[in-house]
């Protein structure tokens, strides 16, 4: 009995010694592999990596600091990624049993710079093709066992993400980006839950800025059907500043195309939440803003999207009795009414129809009305629009605090109508394009931090008819 006890103690001591020594024996091999065998790029990091096994057995911990990935041609010298710290924990017993169980992946302070060129060449396409992949043969039936992969925790802390895609004319940045995800993976389905936040998010598409330094948070549950390349939305909410949105449905990759069946709508209906999307309004004392009124927003996206065809879609926005006023600001906006519908029955983008049937608001009881119908936007734009009202810019300056604007005043009056196709103007068939009305400007002045002196238009007057557009008066300082 005593001999057996001595043998057991000796085995334990040998195992403990092995757990302490093995990580250090293979440390240089791990460093060399990470730097030379992983990607087509230059990988640098602090070689004093931490490898722990004894205190967390059966979990293996690996920590890497000051990681950077520098691109090679055609993005030679560009930095794809810098990372203050990377920590990975895996379950060795699960790996021995044929499963991959990642207990945690933690990325601290990542800066990611993704670039896609006009020919769709991307700087993140840096994976090396392995010899096993080059020589791979079709597996014999029955030899390919079920695969299981689990991530208990994936976190990103204080990230900075930049995405420049010339092929899609898209630019996205996120600062102060935090992310957490957990999920269960197998050969057919992956269920994940995620939480994302960003202190500032900016989105440009085709030279139009849709989000400007917007606060973002998104909580979501998703089901990913891996064999079908299908993504299904479960419970989720997207919060942009104060505006809450939710999604329902799925999208799926079909070869090079995408299949959509999505619906979206609001999680709140207060007018104030929509106002939070206006940067000048949200940047000021938004909490103290007095507001009333309701909004409605919904839509869908259904069908196949290809390089030449669009799915059927609808975008509907309504405002009823919207009003707001900042504390300690004299002017107010009230009686806001809006009804906007953007639709496309599917097919080509030229079938898109923009119908702004109603747009009315009053600044200090001074009304302004606008309506617009736009069709055939891609081939021969047809417009039918009316504008009637007066805008006192000095009252606008009294609505909200305008950062860096020192001078804003003047009165703009409009009474305009236009109806017809762009082709009538381009071919000088003016009789087929109806235009009538006038516009005037009085005592306009504007100056901001970028202008050394104010731009002034003391007087201007324009008149429109089916035959001509005339500048009746124009004086500038």
Short mmCIF file of C-alpha atoms in Angstrom, two decimals:
data_model
loop_
_atom_site.label_atom_id
_atom_site.label_comp_id
_atom_site.label_asym_id
_atom_site.label_seq_id
_atom_site.Cartn_x
_atom_site.Cartn_y
_atom_site.Cartn_z
CA UNK A 1 0.00 0.00 0.00
CA UNK A 2 2.83 2.37 0.94
CA UNK A 3 4.59 1.62 -2.33
CA UNK A 4 1.42 2.34 -4.35
CA UNK A 5 0.99 5.68 -2.54
CA UNK A 6 4.59 6.64 -3.32
CA UNK A 7 4.08 5.76 -6.99
CA UNK A 8 0.88 7.84 -7.18
CA UNK A 9 2.58 10.84 -5.57
CA UNK A 10 5.48 10.50 -8.00
CA UNK A 11 3.09 10.39 -10.97
CA UNK A 12 1.31 13.52 -9.75
CA UNK A 13 4.63 15.34 -9.32
CA UNK A 14 5.71 14.30 -12.82
CA UNK A 15 2.38 15.51 -14.26
CA UNK A 16 2.67 18.85 -12.45
CA UNK A 17 6.25 19.27 -13.63
CA UNK A 18 5.18 18.49 -17.19
CA UNK A 19 2.39 21.03 -17.05
CA UNK A 20 4.90 23.64 -15.90
CA UNK A 21 7.66 22.78 -18.38
CA UNK A 22 5.79 21.91 -21.61
CA UNK A 23 4.54 25.45 -22.36
CA UNK A 24 8.08 26.80 -22.12
CA UNK A 25 9.57 23.99 -24.23
CA UNK A 26 7.25 24.82 -27.13
CA UNK A 27 7.13 28.59 -26.66
CA UNK A 28 9.72 29.35 -29.38
CA UNK A 29 7.94 27.02 -31.82
CA UNK A 30 4.63 28.80 -31.18
CA UNK A 31 6.22 32.24 -31.73
CA UNK A 32 7.88 31.09 -34.98
CA UNK A 33 4.66 29.50 -36.25
CA UNK A 34 2.54 32.59 -35.56
CA UNK A 35 5.01 34.86 -37.35
CA UNK A 36 5.77 32.74 -40.42
CA UNK A 37 3.10 30.08 -41.02
CA UNK A 38 -0.27 31.78 -40.48
CA UNK A 39 -0.96 34.56 -43.00
CA UNK A 40 0.40 36.33 -46.07
CA UNK A 41 1.53 39.40 -44.19
CA UNK A 42 4.02 40.64 -41.63
CA UNK A 43 3.06 39.62 -38.10
CA UNK A 44 4.72 41.33 -35.16
CA UNK A 45 4.08 41.05 -31.43
CA UNK A 46 5.82 41.05 -28.07
CA UNK A 47 7.60 37.68 -28.05
CA UNK A 48 7.20 37.44 -24.29
CA UNK A 49 3.90 35.64 -24.76
CA UNK A 50 2.19 34.08 -21.78
CA UNK A 51 1.26 30.39 -21.86
CA UNK A 52 -0.51 28.96 -18.85
CA UNK A 53 -1.74 25.46 -18.15
CA UNK A 54 -1.07 24.38 -14.58
CA UNK A 55 -3.31 26.87 -12.78
CA UNK A 56 -6.22 26.42 -15.20
CA UNK A 57 -5.94 22.77 -16.26
CA UNK A 58 -7.64 21.41 -18.36
CA UNK A 59 -7.87 24.90 -19.92
CA UNK A 60 -4.90 26.27 -21.86
CA UNK A 61 -4.37 30.05 -21.76
CA UNK A 62 -2.34 31.98 -24.35
CA UNK A 63 -1.76 35.74 -24.11
CA UNK A 64 -0.16 37.95 -26.78
CA UNK A 65 0.55 41.68 -26.46
CA UNK A 66 1.23 44.46 -28.98
CA UNK A 67 0.13 42.46 -32.02
CA UNK A 68 0.23 44.02 -35.50
CA UNK A 69 -0.46 42.71 -39.00
CA UNK A 70 1.07 44.63 -41.91
CA UNK A 71 -0.16 43.91 -45.43
CA UNK A 72 1.97 42.82 -48.37
CA UNK A 73 1.29 43.76 -52.02
CA UNK A 74 -1.00 45.13 -53.34
CA UNK A 75 -1.51 46.86 -49.96
CA UNK A 76 2.19 46.86 -49.14
CA UNK A 77 2.89 48.67 -45.87
CA UNK A 78 -0.75 49.22 -44.89
CA UNK A 79 -1.68 48.23 -41.35
CA UNK A 80 -4.60 45.80 -41.27
CA UNK A 81 -4.65 45.31 -37.51
CA UNK A 82 -3.04 46.52 -34.32
CA UNK A 83 -4.02 44.98 -31.00
CA UNK A 84 -2.95 45.84 -27.48
CA UNK A 85 -3.70 42.41 -26.10
CA UNK A 86 -5.10 39.04 -27.22
CA UNK A 87 -6.06 36.33 -24.73
CA UNK A 88 -7.33 32.88 -25.76
CA UNK A 89 -8.48 30.03 -23.51
CA UNK A 90 -9.26 26.55 -24.90
CA UNK A 91 -10.40 23.30 -23.25
CA UNK A 92 -7.75 20.64 -23.91
CA UNK A 93 -9.95 17.73 -22.88
CA UNK A 94 -12.64 18.72 -25.41
CA UNK A 95 -10.00 18.97 -28.16
CA UNK A 96 -8.68 15.49 -27.27
CA UNK A 97 -12.28 14.24 -27.50
CA UNK A 98 -12.61 15.56 -31.08
CA UNK A 99 -14.41 18.83 -30.33
CA UNK A 100 -13.13 22.38 -30.30
CA UNK A 101 -14.17 24.25 -27.17
CA UNK A 102 -12.96 27.84 -26.90
CA UNK A 103 -13.67 29.08 -23.41
CA UNK A 104 -12.87 32.69 -24.26
CA UNK A 105 -11.28 35.01 -26.81
CA UNK A 106 -10.60 38.54 -25.59
CA UNK A 107 -9.35 41.33 -27.87
CA UNK A 108 -8.34 44.51 -26.09
CA UNK A 109 -7.82 47.79 -27.97
CA UNK A 110 -8.00 46.51 -31.57
CA UNK A 111 -7.62 48.97 -34.46
CA UNK A 112 -8.89 47.36 -37.68
CA UNK A 113 -8.47 49.03 -41.07
CA UNK A 114 -10.31 47.16 -43.87
CA UNK A 115 -9.81 48.33 -47.46
CA UNK A 116 -11.56 46.95 -50.56
CA UNK A 117 -10.42 48.22 -53.96
CA UNK A 118 -12.61 48.91 -56.99
CA UNK A 119 -11.83 45.43 -58.39
CA UNK A 120 -12.95 43.93 -55.03
CA UNK A 121 -9.40 43.05 -53.98
CA UNK A 122 -9.45 43.18 -50.16
CA UNK A 123 -6.61 43.70 -47.71
CA UNK A 124 -8.10 41.13 -45.30
CA UNK A 125 -7.74 38.28 -47.83
CA UNK A 126 -4.42 37.17 -46.35
CA UNK A 127 -4.96 33.50 -45.46
CA UNK A 128 -2.27 31.08 -46.66
CA UNK A 129 -3.44 28.02 -48.53
CA UNK A 130 -2.26 24.97 -46.61
CA UNK A 131 -0.64 21.96 -48.24
CA UNK A 132 -3.41 19.83 -46.79
CA UNK A 133 -5.99 21.96 -48.60
CA UNK A 134 -4.06 21.71 -51.87
CA UNK A 135 -3.81 17.91 -51.66
CA UNK A 136 -7.21 17.28 -50.11
CA UNK A 137 -9.32 14.45 -51.47
CA UNK A 138 -12.99 13.76 -51.11
CA UNK A 139 -13.61 12.04 -47.74
CA UNK A 140 -14.73 8.44 -47.82
CA UNK A 141 -18.33 8.00 -46.73
CA UNK A 142 -18.53 7.41 -43.01
CA UNK A 143 -15.03 8.80 -42.30
CA UNK A 144 -16.13 12.42 -41.79
CA UNK A 145 -17.33 12.49 -38.20
CA UNK A 146 -19.67 15.15 -36.88
CA UNK A 147 -17.92 18.38 -36.01
CA UNK A 148 -18.67 20.42 -32.90
CA UNK A 149 -17.36 23.87 -32.10
CA UNK A 150 -18.28 26.01 -29.12
CA UNK A 151 -17.33 29.52 -28.09
CA UNK A 152 -18.30 30.37 -24.55
CA UNK A 153 -17.17 33.98 -24.80
CA UNK A 154 -15.79 36.37 -27.44
CA UNK A 155 -15.22 39.97 -26.40
CA UNK A 156 -13.84 43.11 -28.01
CA UNK A 157 -13.00 46.07 -25.78
CA UNK A 158 -12.40 49.67 -26.92
CA UNK A 159 -12.02 48.89 -30.61
CA UNK A 160 -11.64 51.23 -33.57
CA UNK A 161 -13.04 49.84 -36.84
CA UNK A 162 -12.61 51.47 -40.26
CA UNK A 163 -14.09 50.01 -43.46
CA UNK A 164 -13.36 51.60 -46.86
CA UNK A 165 -14.99 49.83 -49.81
CA UNK A 166 -14.43 51.55 -53.14
CA UNK A 167 -16.31 48.83 -55.04
CA UNK A 168 -19.51 49.63 -53.09
CA UNK A 169 -18.80 53.35 -52.49
CA UNK A 170 -19.14 52.63 -48.76
CA UNK A 171 -17.30 54.07 -45.76
CA UNK A 172 -17.97 52.99 -42.17
CA UNK A 173 -16.12 53.86 -38.97
CA UNK A 174 -16.80 52.88 -35.37
CA UNK A 175 -14.95 54.35 -32.39
CA UNK A 176 -15.15 53.08 -28.83
CA UNK A 177 -16.45 49.74 -30.14
CA UNK A 178 -17.28 47.01 -27.60
CA UNK A 179 -18.59 43.57 -28.57
CA UNK A 180 -19.50 40.33 -26.83
CA UNK A 181 -20.68 37.04 -28.33
CA UNK A 182 -21.33 33.49 -27.25
CA UNK A 183 -22.61 30.56 -29.23
CA UNK A 184 -22.83 26.83 -29.91
CA UNK A 185 -21.49 25.54 -33.20
CA UNK A 186 -22.01 22.25 -34.99
CA UNK A 187 -21.95 21.01 -38.57
CA UNK A 188 -25.43 22.36 -39.41
CA UNK A 189 -26.45 25.21 -37.11
CA UNK A 190 -24.93 27.90 -34.95
CA UNK A 191 -26.94 29.80 -32.33
CA UNK A 192 -25.32 33.01 -31.15
CA UNK A 193 -26.17 35.94 -28.90
CA UNK A 194 -24.33 39.21 -29.32
CA UNK A 195 -24.13 42.69 -27.84
CA UNK A 196 -22.42 45.54 -29.71
CA UNK A 197 -21.94 49.18 -28.75
CA UNK A 198 -20.08 52.09 -30.33
CA UNK A 199 -19.59 55.57 -28.94
CA UNK A 200 -19.44 56.99 -32.48
CA UNK A 201 -20.55 55.42 -35.74
CA UNK A 202 -20.34 57.11 -39.15
CA UNK A 203 -21.76 55.63 -42.37
CA UNK A 204 -21.33 57.04 -45.90
CA UNK A 205 -22.81 55.44 -49.01
CA UNK A 206 -22.35 56.89 -52.50
CA UNK A 207 -21.22 60.24 -51.05
CA UNK A 208 -24.28 60.55 -48.82
CA UNK A 209 -23.71 60.53 -45.03
CA UNK A 210 -26.47 58.48 -43.38
CA UNK A 211 -25.01 58.37 -39.85
CA UNK A 212 -22.69 60.98 -38.39
CA UNK A 213 -20.92 60.16 -35.10
CA UNK A 214 -24.03 58.31 -33.93
CA UNK A 215 -24.13 56.32 -30.71
CA UNK A 216 -24.99 52.70 -31.50
CA UNK A 217 -25.96 49.61 -29.56
CA UNK A 218 -27.26 46.33 -30.96
CA UNK A 219 -28.37 43.28 -29.02
CA UNK A 220 -29.27 40.25 -31.08
CA UNK A 221 -29.94 36.56 -31.13
CA UNK A 222 -29.29 34.83 -34.45
CA UNK A 223 -29.47 31.34 -35.88
CA UNK A 224 -26.90 30.56 -38.59
CA UNK A 225 -27.60 27.55 -40.80
CA UNK A 226 -24.08 26.87 -42.05
CA UNK A 227 -24.81 24.38 -44.85
CA UNK A 228 -27.43 26.72 -46.32
CA UNK A 229 -25.47 29.95 -45.65
CA UNK A 230 -28.67 31.25 -44.08
CA UNK A 231 -28.98 33.80 -41.24
CA UNK A 232 -32.18 34.05 -39.21
CA UNK A 233 -32.94 36.96 -36.87
CA UNK A 234 -34.32 36.10 -33.44
CA UNK A 235 -34.94 38.69 -30.68
CA UNK A 236 -32.96 41.84 -31.45
CA UNK A 237 -32.92 45.63 -31.08
CA UNK A 238 -30.79 48.28 -32.75
CA UNK A 239 -30.50 51.61 -30.95
CA UNK A 240 -29.15 54.61 -32.91
CA UNK A 241 -28.83 57.47 -30.44
CA UNK A 242 -32.39 57.32 -29.02
CA UNK A 243 -34.09 55.68 -32.04
CA UNK A 244 -34.88 51.98 -31.50
CA UNK A 245 -35.35 49.54 -34.41
CA UNK A 246 -36.02 45.82 -34.62
CA UNK A 247 -35.68 43.24 -37.41
CA UNK A 248 -37.50 40.01 -38.17
CA UNK A 249 -36.82 37.44 -40.88
CA UNK A 250 -33.77 36.07 -42.64
CA UNK A 251 -31.22 36.53 -45.39
CA UNK A 252 -29.30 33.87 -47.28
CA UNK A 253 -26.37 33.68 -49.68
CA UNK A 254 -27.33 32.03 -52.97
CA UNK A 255 -24.13 31.67 -54.95
CA UNK A 256 -22.94 35.21 -55.63
CA UNK A 257 -26.41 36.63 -54.86
CA UNK A 258 -28.40 37.29 -51.66
CA UNK A 259 -31.96 36.29 -50.81
CA UNK A 260 -33.88 38.50 -48.35
CA UNK A 261 -37.09 38.09 -46.39
CA UNK A 262 -36.84 40.85 -43.79
CA UNK A 263 -39.24 43.14 -41.97
CA UNK A 264 -38.25 46.07 -39.78
CA UNK A 265 -39.94 48.63 -37.59
CA UNK A 266 -39.70 50.84 -34.52
CA UNK A 267 -39.49 49.86 -30.87
CA UNK A 268 -40.58 53.39 -29.78
CA UNK A 269 -42.93 55.91 -31.40
CA UNK A 270 -42.05 59.26 -29.80
CA UNK A 271 -41.08 62.13 -32.12
CA UNK A 272 -38.15 62.92 -29.82
CA UNK A 273 -36.47 59.62 -30.67
CA UNK A 274 -36.42 60.53 -34.37
CA UNK A 275 -34.98 63.96 -33.56
CA UNK A 276 -32.00 62.25 -31.93
CA UNK A 277 -30.82 61.31 -35.44
CA UNK A 278 -30.24 64.99 -36.31
CA UNK A 279 -26.61 65.62 -35.23
CA UNK A 280 -27.09 69.31 -34.42
CA UNK A 281 -30.08 68.50 -32.20
CA UNK A 282 -28.56 65.48 -30.45
CA UNK A 283 -25.24 67.25 -29.79
CA UNK A 284 -26.98 69.98 -27.77
CA UNK A 285 -28.95 69.58 -24.52
CA UNK A 286 -31.03 66.66 -25.81
CA UNK A 287 -32.24 65.55 -22.39
CA UNK A 288 -33.78 68.97 -21.79
CA UNK A 289 -35.55 69.05 -25.16
CA UNK A 290 -39.33 69.54 -24.95
CA UNK A 291 -41.13 67.54 -27.61
CA UNK A 292 -44.44 65.97 -28.53
CA UNK A 293 -45.89 63.99 -31.39
CA UNK A 294 -45.66 60.46 -32.74
CA UNK A 295 -43.75 58.73 -35.50
CA UNK A 296 -44.33 55.59 -37.50
CA UNK A 297 -41.69 53.65 -39.39
CA UNK A 298 -41.74 50.23 -41.02
CA UNK A 299 -40.75 48.41 -44.14
CA UNK A 300 -39.57 45.17 -45.70
CA UNK A 301 -37.01 43.68 -48.07
CA UNK A 302 -38.05 40.53 -49.94
CA UNK A 303 -36.53 38.72 -52.87
CA UNK A 304 -33.23 38.11 -54.61
CA UNK A 305 -30.51 40.76 -54.93
CA UNK A 306 -28.03 40.33 -57.77
CA UNK A 307 -25.56 42.62 -59.50
CA UNK A 308 -28.37 43.87 -61.77
CA UNK A 309 -31.60 43.21 -59.86
CA UNK A 310 -33.10 44.45 -56.60
CA UNK A 311 -35.52 42.70 -54.27
CA UNK A 312 -38.93 44.16 -53.56
CA UNK A 313 -38.69 46.74 -50.79
CA UNK A 314 -40.67 49.38 -48.91
CA UNK A 315 -39.66 52.19 -46.56
CA UNK A 316 -42.45 54.09 -44.81
CA UNK A 317 -42.07 57.06 -42.44
CA UNK A 318 -44.84 59.12 -40.84
CA UNK A 319 -44.83 62.02 -38.37
CA UNK A 320 -48.01 63.17 -36.65
CA UNK A 321 -48.26 66.49 -34.78
CA UNK A 322 -44.51 66.71 -34.17
CA UNK A 323 -43.22 69.65 -32.11
CA UNK A 324 -40.05 70.52 -30.19
CA UNK A 325 -38.34 73.39 -28.37
CA UNK A 326 -35.02 73.62 -26.60
CA UNK A 327 -34.87 75.07 -23.09
CA UNK A 328 -33.78 78.71 -23.08
CA UNK A 329 -34.22 78.93 -26.88
CA UNK A 330 -37.00 81.30 -28.05
CA UNK A 331 -38.12 79.61 -31.27
CA UNK A 332 -40.02 76.33 -31.67
CA UNK A 333 -41.14 73.91 -34.37
CA UNK A 334 -44.73 72.69 -34.26
CA UNK A 335 -47.55 71.08 -36.28
CA UNK A 336 -45.07 68.81 -38.11
CA UNK A 337 -46.80 66.33 -40.43
CA UNK A 338 -44.99 63.96 -42.78
CA UNK A 339 -45.93 61.00 -44.95
CA UNK A 340 -43.11 59.40 -46.94
CA UNK A 341 -43.15 56.10 -48.86
CA UNK A 342 -40.23 54.70 -50.87
CA UNK A 343 -41.14 51.51 -52.73
CA UNK A 344 -39.89 49.17 -55.41
CA UNK A 345 -41.84 46.10 -56.67
CA UNK A 346 -38.59 44.26 -57.41
CA UNK A 347 -36.43 44.02 -60.48
CA UNK A 348 -34.34 47.04 -61.47
CA UNK A 349 -33.63 50.11 -59.37
CA UNK A 350 -35.39 52.30 -61.95
CA UNK A 351 -38.73 50.98 -60.64
CA UNK A 352 -38.13 52.81 -57.35
CA UNK A 353 -40.81 55.35 -56.44
CA UNK A 354 -40.39 58.13 -53.88
CA UNK A 355 -43.70 59.59 -52.72
CA UNK A 356 -43.50 62.43 -50.20
CA UNK A 357 -47.22 63.14 -50.22
CA UNK A 358 -47.13 65.42 -47.20
CA UNK A 359 -44.50 67.52 -45.47
CA UNK A 360 -45.66 70.41 -43.29
CA UNK A 361 -44.02 72.23 -40.40
CA UNK A 362 -44.19 75.61 -38.74
CA UNK A 363 -41.34 77.58 -37.20
CA UNK A 364 -42.89 80.02 -34.73
CA UNK A 365 -46.27 79.66 -36.48
CA UNK A 366 -44.74 80.38 -39.92
CA UNK A 367 -45.76 77.46 -42.20
CA UNK A 368 -43.83 75.63 -44.90
CA UNK A 369 -45.25 72.91 -47.19
CA UNK A 370 -43.52 70.49 -49.54
CA UNK A 371 -44.62 67.55 -51.67
CA UNK A 372 -42.57 65.41 -54.05
CA UNK A 373 -43.15 62.48 -56.38
CA UNK A 374 -40.09 60.91 -58.03
CA UNK A 375 -40.12 57.96 -60.46
CA UNK A 376 -37.67 56.42 -62.95
CA UNK A 377 -34.68 57.69 -60.94
CA UNK A 378 -32.09 55.72 -62.91
CA UNK A 379 -33.09 56.25 -66.55
CA UNK A 380 -35.20 59.38 -66.94
CA UNK A 381 -36.12 60.95 -63.57
CA UNK A 382 -39.69 62.26 -63.44
CA UNK A 383 -40.56 64.77 -60.72
CA UNK A 384 -43.78 66.36 -59.55
CA UNK A 385 -43.09 68.77 -56.72
CA UNK A 386 -44.58 71.78 -54.95
CA UNK A 387 -42.97 74.10 -52.40
CA UNK A 388 -44.80 76.88 -50.61
CA UNK A 389 -43.74 78.87 -47.58
CA UNK A 390 -41.21 81.10 -45.92
CA UNK A 391 -38.12 80.29 -43.84
CA UNK A 392 -36.70 82.90 -41.50
CA UNK A 393 -33.09 81.80 -40.90
CA UNK A 394 -32.79 83.98 -37.81
CA UNK A 395 -35.59 81.94 -36.24
CA UNK A 396 -33.81 78.74 -37.27
CA UNK A 397 -30.75 80.01 -35.41
CA UNK A 398 -33.02 80.51 -32.39
CA UNK A 399 -34.24 76.89 -32.54
CA UNK A 400 -31.11 74.99 -31.56
CA UNK A 401 -27.56 75.89 -30.50
CA UNK A 402 -25.47 75.86 -33.70
CA UNK A 403 -21.86 75.00 -33.02
CA UNK A 404 -19.30 77.17 -34.87
CA UNK A 405 -22.02 79.23 -36.63
CA UNK A 406 -21.64 82.88 -35.67
CA UNK A 407 -23.96 84.51 -38.21
CA UNK A 408 -27.21 83.14 -39.66
CA UNK A 409 -30.02 85.39 -40.83
CA UNK A 410 -32.20 86.18 -43.82
CA UNK A 411 -35.61 85.29 -45.22
CA UNK A 412 -36.20 82.78 -48.03
CA UNK A 413 -39.64 82.67 -49.66
CA UNK A 414 -40.78 80.02 -52.16
CA UNK A 415 -43.85 79.39 -54.25
CA UNK A 416 -42.78 76.80 -56.83
CA UNK A 417 -44.22 74.00 -58.91
CA UNK A 418 -42.41 71.64 -61.27
CA UNK A 419 -43.59 68.59 -63.20
CA UNK A 420 -41.90 66.63 -65.94
CA UNK A 421 -39.02 64.40 -66.98
CA UNK A 422 -35.33 65.23 -67.07
CA UNK A 423 -35.19 64.21 -70.73
CA UNK A 424 -37.48 67.11 -71.66
CA UNK A 425 -34.91 69.56 -70.28
CA UNK A 426 -31.91 67.73 -71.79
CA UNK A 427 -33.53 67.72 -75.26
CA UNK A 428 -34.75 71.33 -74.82
CA UNK A 429 -38.38 70.27 -75.17
CA UNK A 430 -39.36 72.78 -72.51
CA UNK A 431 -43.03 72.68 -73.48
CA UNK A 432 -43.10 69.16 -71.99
CA UNK A 433 -41.77 70.29 -68.61
CA UNK A 434 -44.07 72.42 -66.50
CA UNK A 435 -42.44 74.91 -64.13
CA UNK A 436 -44.00 77.93 -62.51
CA UNK A 437 -43.50 80.19 -59.53
CA UNK A 438 -40.86 82.29 -57.87
CA UNK A 439 -38.29 82.36 -55.09
CA UNK A 440 -36.80 85.32 -53.25
CA UNK A 441 -33.98 85.89 -50.78
CA UNK A 442 -33.70 88.93 -48.54
CA UNK A 443 -30.80 89.98 -46.27
CA UNK A 444 -29.18 86.56 -46.13
CA UNK A 445 -25.91 86.29 -44.19
CA UNK A 446 -23.91 83.26 -43.06
CA UNK A 447 -20.59 82.76 -41.30
CA UNK A 448 -19.00 79.84 -39.49
CA UNK A 449 -15.57 78.98 -38.11
CA UNK A 450 -14.22 78.13 -41.59
CA UNK A 451 -15.18 81.48 -43.13
CA UNK A 452 -13.08 84.58 -42.37
CA UNK A 453 -16.04 86.83 -43.22
CA UNK A 454 -19.78 86.42 -43.64
CA UNK A 455 -21.29 85.49 -47.02
CA UNK A 456 -24.09 87.97 -47.70
CA UNK A 457 -26.88 88.10 -50.28
CA UNK A 458 -28.81 91.34 -49.65
CA UNK A 459 -31.35 90.57 -52.37
CA UNK A 460 -32.14 87.89 -54.93
CA UNK A 461 -35.20 86.97 -56.94
CA UNK A 462 -35.84 84.09 -59.34
CA UNK A 463 -38.84 83.29 -61.54
CA UNK A 464 -39.76 80.07 -63.32
CA UNK A 465 -41.99 79.20 -66.25
CA UNK A 466 -42.24 76.32 -68.74
CA UNK A 467 -40.07 78.30 -71.15
CA UNK A 468 -37.32 79.65 -68.89
CA UNK A 469 -35.81 80.15 -65.46
CA UNK A 470 -34.80 83.75 -64.87
CA UNK A 471 -32.62 85.55 -62.35
CA UNK A 472 -34.56 88.75 -61.89
CA UNK A 473 -32.37 90.26 -59.16
CA UNK A 474 -29.08 89.16 -57.61
CA UNK A 475 -26.72 91.10 -55.37
CA UNK A 476 -23.92 89.56 -53.27
CA UNK A 477 -21.34 90.90 -50.85
#
